[in-house]
mmCIF file of C-alpha atoms and ligand atoms in Angstrom:
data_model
loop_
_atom_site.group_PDB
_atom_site.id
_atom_site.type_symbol
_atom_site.label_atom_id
_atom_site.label_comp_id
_atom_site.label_asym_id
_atom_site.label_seq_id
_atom_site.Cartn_x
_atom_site.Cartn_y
_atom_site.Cartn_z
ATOM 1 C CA UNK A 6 100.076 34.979 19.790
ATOM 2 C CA UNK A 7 99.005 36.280 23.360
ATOM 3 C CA UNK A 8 96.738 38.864 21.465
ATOM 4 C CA UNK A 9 95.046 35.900 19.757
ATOM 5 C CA UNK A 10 94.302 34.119 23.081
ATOM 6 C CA UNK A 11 93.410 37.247 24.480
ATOM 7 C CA UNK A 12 90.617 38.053 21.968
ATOM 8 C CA UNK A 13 89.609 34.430 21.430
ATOM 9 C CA UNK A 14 88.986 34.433 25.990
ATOM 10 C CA UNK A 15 87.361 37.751 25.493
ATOM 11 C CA UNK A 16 84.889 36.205 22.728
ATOM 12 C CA UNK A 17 84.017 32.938 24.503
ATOM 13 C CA UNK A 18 83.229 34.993 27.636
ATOM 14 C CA UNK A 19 81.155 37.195 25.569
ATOM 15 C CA UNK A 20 79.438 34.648 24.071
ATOM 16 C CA UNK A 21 78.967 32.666 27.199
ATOM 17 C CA UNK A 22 77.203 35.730 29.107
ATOM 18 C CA UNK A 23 74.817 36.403 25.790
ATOM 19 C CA UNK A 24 73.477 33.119 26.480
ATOM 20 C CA UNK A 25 73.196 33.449 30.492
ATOM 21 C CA UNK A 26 71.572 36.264 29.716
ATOM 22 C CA UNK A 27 69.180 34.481 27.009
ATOM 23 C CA UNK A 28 68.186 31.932 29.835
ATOM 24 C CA UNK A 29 68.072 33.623 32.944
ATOM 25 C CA UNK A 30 66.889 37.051 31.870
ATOM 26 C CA UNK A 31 62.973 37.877 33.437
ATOM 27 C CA UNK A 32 61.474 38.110 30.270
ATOM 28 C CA UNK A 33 60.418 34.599 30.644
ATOM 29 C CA UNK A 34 57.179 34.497 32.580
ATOM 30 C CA UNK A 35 56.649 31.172 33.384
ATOM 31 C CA UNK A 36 54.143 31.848 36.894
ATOM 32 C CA UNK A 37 50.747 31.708 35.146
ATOM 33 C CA UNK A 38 51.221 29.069 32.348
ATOM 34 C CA UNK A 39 47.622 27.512 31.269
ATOM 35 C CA UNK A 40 46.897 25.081 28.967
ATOM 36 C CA UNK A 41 44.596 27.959 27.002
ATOM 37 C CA UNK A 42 46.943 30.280 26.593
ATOM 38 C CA UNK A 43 50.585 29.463 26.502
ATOM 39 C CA UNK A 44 50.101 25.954 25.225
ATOM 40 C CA UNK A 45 47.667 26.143 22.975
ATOM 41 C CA UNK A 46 49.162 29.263 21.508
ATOM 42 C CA UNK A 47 52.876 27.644 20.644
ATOM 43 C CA UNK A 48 51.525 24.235 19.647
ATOM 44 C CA UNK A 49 48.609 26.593 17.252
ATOM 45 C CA UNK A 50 51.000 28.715 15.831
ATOM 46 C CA UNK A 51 54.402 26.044 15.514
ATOM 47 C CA UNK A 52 52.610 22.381 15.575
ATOM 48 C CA UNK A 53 48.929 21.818 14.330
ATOM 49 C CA UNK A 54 49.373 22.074 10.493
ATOM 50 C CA UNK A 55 51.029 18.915 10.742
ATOM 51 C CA UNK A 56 49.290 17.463 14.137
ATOM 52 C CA UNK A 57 45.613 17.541 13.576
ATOM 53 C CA UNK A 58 42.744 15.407 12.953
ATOM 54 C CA UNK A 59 43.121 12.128 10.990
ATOM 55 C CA UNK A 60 46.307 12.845 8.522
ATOM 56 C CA UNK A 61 48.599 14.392 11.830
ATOM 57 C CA UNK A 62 52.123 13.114 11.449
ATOM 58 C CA UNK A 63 52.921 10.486 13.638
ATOM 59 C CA UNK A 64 49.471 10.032 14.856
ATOM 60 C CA UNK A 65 49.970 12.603 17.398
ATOM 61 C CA UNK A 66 47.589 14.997 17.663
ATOM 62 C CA UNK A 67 48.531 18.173 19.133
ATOM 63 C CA UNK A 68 44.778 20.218 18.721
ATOM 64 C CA UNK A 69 42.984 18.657 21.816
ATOM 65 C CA UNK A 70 43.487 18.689 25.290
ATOM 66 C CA UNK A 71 43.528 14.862 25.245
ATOM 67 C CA UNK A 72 45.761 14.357 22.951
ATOM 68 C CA UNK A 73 48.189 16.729 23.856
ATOM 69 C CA UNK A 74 48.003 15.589 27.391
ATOM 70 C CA UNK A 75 48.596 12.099 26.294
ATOM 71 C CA UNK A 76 51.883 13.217 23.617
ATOM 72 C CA UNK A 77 53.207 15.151 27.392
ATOM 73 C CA UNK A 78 52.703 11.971 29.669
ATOM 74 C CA UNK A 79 54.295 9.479 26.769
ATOM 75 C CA UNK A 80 57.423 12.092 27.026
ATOM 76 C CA UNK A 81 57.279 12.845 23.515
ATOM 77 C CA UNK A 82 56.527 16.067 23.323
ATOM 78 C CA UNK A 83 58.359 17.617 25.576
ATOM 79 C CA UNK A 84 61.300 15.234 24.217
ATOM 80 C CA UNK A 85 60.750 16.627 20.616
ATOM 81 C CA UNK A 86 60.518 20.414 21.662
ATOM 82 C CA UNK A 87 63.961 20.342 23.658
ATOM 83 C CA UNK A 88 65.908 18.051 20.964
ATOM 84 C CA UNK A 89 66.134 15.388 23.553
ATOM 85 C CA UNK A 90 68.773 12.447 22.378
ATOM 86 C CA UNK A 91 66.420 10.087 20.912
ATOM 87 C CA UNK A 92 63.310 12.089 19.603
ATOM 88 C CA UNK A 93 62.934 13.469 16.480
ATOM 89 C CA UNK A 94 63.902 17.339 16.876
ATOM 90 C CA UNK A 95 60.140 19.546 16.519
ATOM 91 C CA UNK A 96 58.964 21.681 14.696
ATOM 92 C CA UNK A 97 60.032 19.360 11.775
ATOM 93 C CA UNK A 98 62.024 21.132 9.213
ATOM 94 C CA UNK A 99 62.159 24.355 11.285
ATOM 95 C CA UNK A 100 64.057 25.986 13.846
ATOM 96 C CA UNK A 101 64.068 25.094 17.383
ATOM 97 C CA UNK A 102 61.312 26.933 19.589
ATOM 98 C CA UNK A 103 62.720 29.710 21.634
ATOM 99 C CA UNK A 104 63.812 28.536 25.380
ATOM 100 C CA UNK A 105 60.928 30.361 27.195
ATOM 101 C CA UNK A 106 58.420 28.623 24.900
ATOM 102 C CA UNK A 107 59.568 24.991 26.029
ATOM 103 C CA UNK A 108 60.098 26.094 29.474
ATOM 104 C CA UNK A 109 56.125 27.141 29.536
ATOM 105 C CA UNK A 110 55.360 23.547 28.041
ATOM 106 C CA UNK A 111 57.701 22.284 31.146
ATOM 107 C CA UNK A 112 56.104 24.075 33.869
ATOM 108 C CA UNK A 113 52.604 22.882 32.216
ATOM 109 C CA UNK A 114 53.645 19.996 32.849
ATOM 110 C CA UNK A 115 55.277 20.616 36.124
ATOM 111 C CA UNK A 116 51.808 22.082 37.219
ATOM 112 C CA UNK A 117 49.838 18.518 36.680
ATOM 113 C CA UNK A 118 48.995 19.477 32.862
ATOM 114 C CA UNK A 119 45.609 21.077 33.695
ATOM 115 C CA UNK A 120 42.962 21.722 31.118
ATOM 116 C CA UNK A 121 42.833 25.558 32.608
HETATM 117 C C1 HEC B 214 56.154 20.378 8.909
HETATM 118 C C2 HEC B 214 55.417 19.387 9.640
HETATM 119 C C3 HEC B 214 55.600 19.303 11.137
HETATM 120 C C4 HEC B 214 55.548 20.320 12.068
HETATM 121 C C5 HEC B 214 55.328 21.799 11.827
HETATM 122 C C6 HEC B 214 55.704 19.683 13.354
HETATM 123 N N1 HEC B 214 55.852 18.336 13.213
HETATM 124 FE FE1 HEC B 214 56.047 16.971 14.704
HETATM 125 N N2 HEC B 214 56.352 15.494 13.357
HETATM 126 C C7 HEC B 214 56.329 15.662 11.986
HETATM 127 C C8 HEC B 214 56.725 14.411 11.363
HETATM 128 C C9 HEC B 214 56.793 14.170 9.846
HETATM 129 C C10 HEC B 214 56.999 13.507 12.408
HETATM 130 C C11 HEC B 214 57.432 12.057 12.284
HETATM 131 C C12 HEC B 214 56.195 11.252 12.192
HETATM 132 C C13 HEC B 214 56.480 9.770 12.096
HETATM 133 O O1 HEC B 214 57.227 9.260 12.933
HETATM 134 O O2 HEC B 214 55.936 9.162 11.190
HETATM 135 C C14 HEC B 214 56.748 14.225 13.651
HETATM 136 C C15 HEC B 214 56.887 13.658 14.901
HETATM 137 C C16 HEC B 214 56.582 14.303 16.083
HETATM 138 C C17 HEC B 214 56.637 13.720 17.401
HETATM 139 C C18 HEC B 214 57.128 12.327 17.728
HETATM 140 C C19 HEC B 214 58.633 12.474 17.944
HETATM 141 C C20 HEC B 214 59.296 11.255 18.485
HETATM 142 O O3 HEC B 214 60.504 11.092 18.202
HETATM 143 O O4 HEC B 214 58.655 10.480 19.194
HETATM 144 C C21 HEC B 214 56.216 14.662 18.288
HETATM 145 C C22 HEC B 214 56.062 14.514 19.805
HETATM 146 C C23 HEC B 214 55.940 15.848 17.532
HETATM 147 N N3 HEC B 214 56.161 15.608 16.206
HETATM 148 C C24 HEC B 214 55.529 17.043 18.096
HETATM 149 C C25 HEC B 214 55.549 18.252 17.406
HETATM 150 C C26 HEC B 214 55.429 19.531 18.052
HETATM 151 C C27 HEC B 214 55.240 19.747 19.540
HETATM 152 C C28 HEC B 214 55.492 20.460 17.064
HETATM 153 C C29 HEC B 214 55.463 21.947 17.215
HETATM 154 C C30 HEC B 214 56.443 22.537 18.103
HETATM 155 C C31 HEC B 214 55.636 19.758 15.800
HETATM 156 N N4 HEC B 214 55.687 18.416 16.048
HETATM 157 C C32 HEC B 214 55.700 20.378 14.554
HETATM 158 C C33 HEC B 214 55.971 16.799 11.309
HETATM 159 C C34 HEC B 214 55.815 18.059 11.876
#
């Protein structure tokens, strides 16, 4: 029985310092984050076959700066993105985006959510 514990305190602390070291670790650059690069490359690559032009789902538009800017003021997107309690988790039908993706959509934000 004390083995049991043992192991089982060993595994949550292992598990518990893989994801410390997911969020905190300095691969995540987040001190030049522009709207051409970071952005646009995420929302290209995860969001825009489903949120451009006229048929995008939703109505939200996610391939102009306009729109985008608009989805980030309303909350939405950054509420969709990070699973928020009361969006509807994005990208639809597909895994989560990895932390240091949302976090550059967050500091975008943070920064004024310049067209740079
Ligand atoms: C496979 C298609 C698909 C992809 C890919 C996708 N979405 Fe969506 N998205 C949808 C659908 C469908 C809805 C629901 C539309 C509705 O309410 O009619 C939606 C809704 C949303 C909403 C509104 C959520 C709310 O609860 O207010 C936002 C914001 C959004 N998407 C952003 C994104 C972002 C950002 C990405 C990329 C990270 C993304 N979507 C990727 C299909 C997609």
């Amino acid at each position: 029985m004390k083995l049991i514990v043992a192991i089982g305190i060993l595994f949550l602390c292992s598990c518990t310092y893989n994801k410390e070291e997911l969020l905190y670790n300095n691969t995540c650059d987040t001190s030049n984050v522009k709207y051409s690069v970071q952005v646009t490359n995420t929302l290209n690559a995860n969001c825009i076959s489903c949120h451009a032009g006229a048929t995008a789902s939703g109505g939200i538009m996610l391939d102009d700066y306009t729109s985008v800017r608009a989805a980030a003021i309303s909350g939405r997107l950054l509420g969709a993105i990070s699973h928020a309690p009361g969006y509807r988790g994005m990208p639809d039908l597909a895994p989560k985006l990895p932390e240091c993706r949302i976090a550059e959509i967050r500091t975008w934000m943070r920064n004024g959510m310049l067209n740079n």
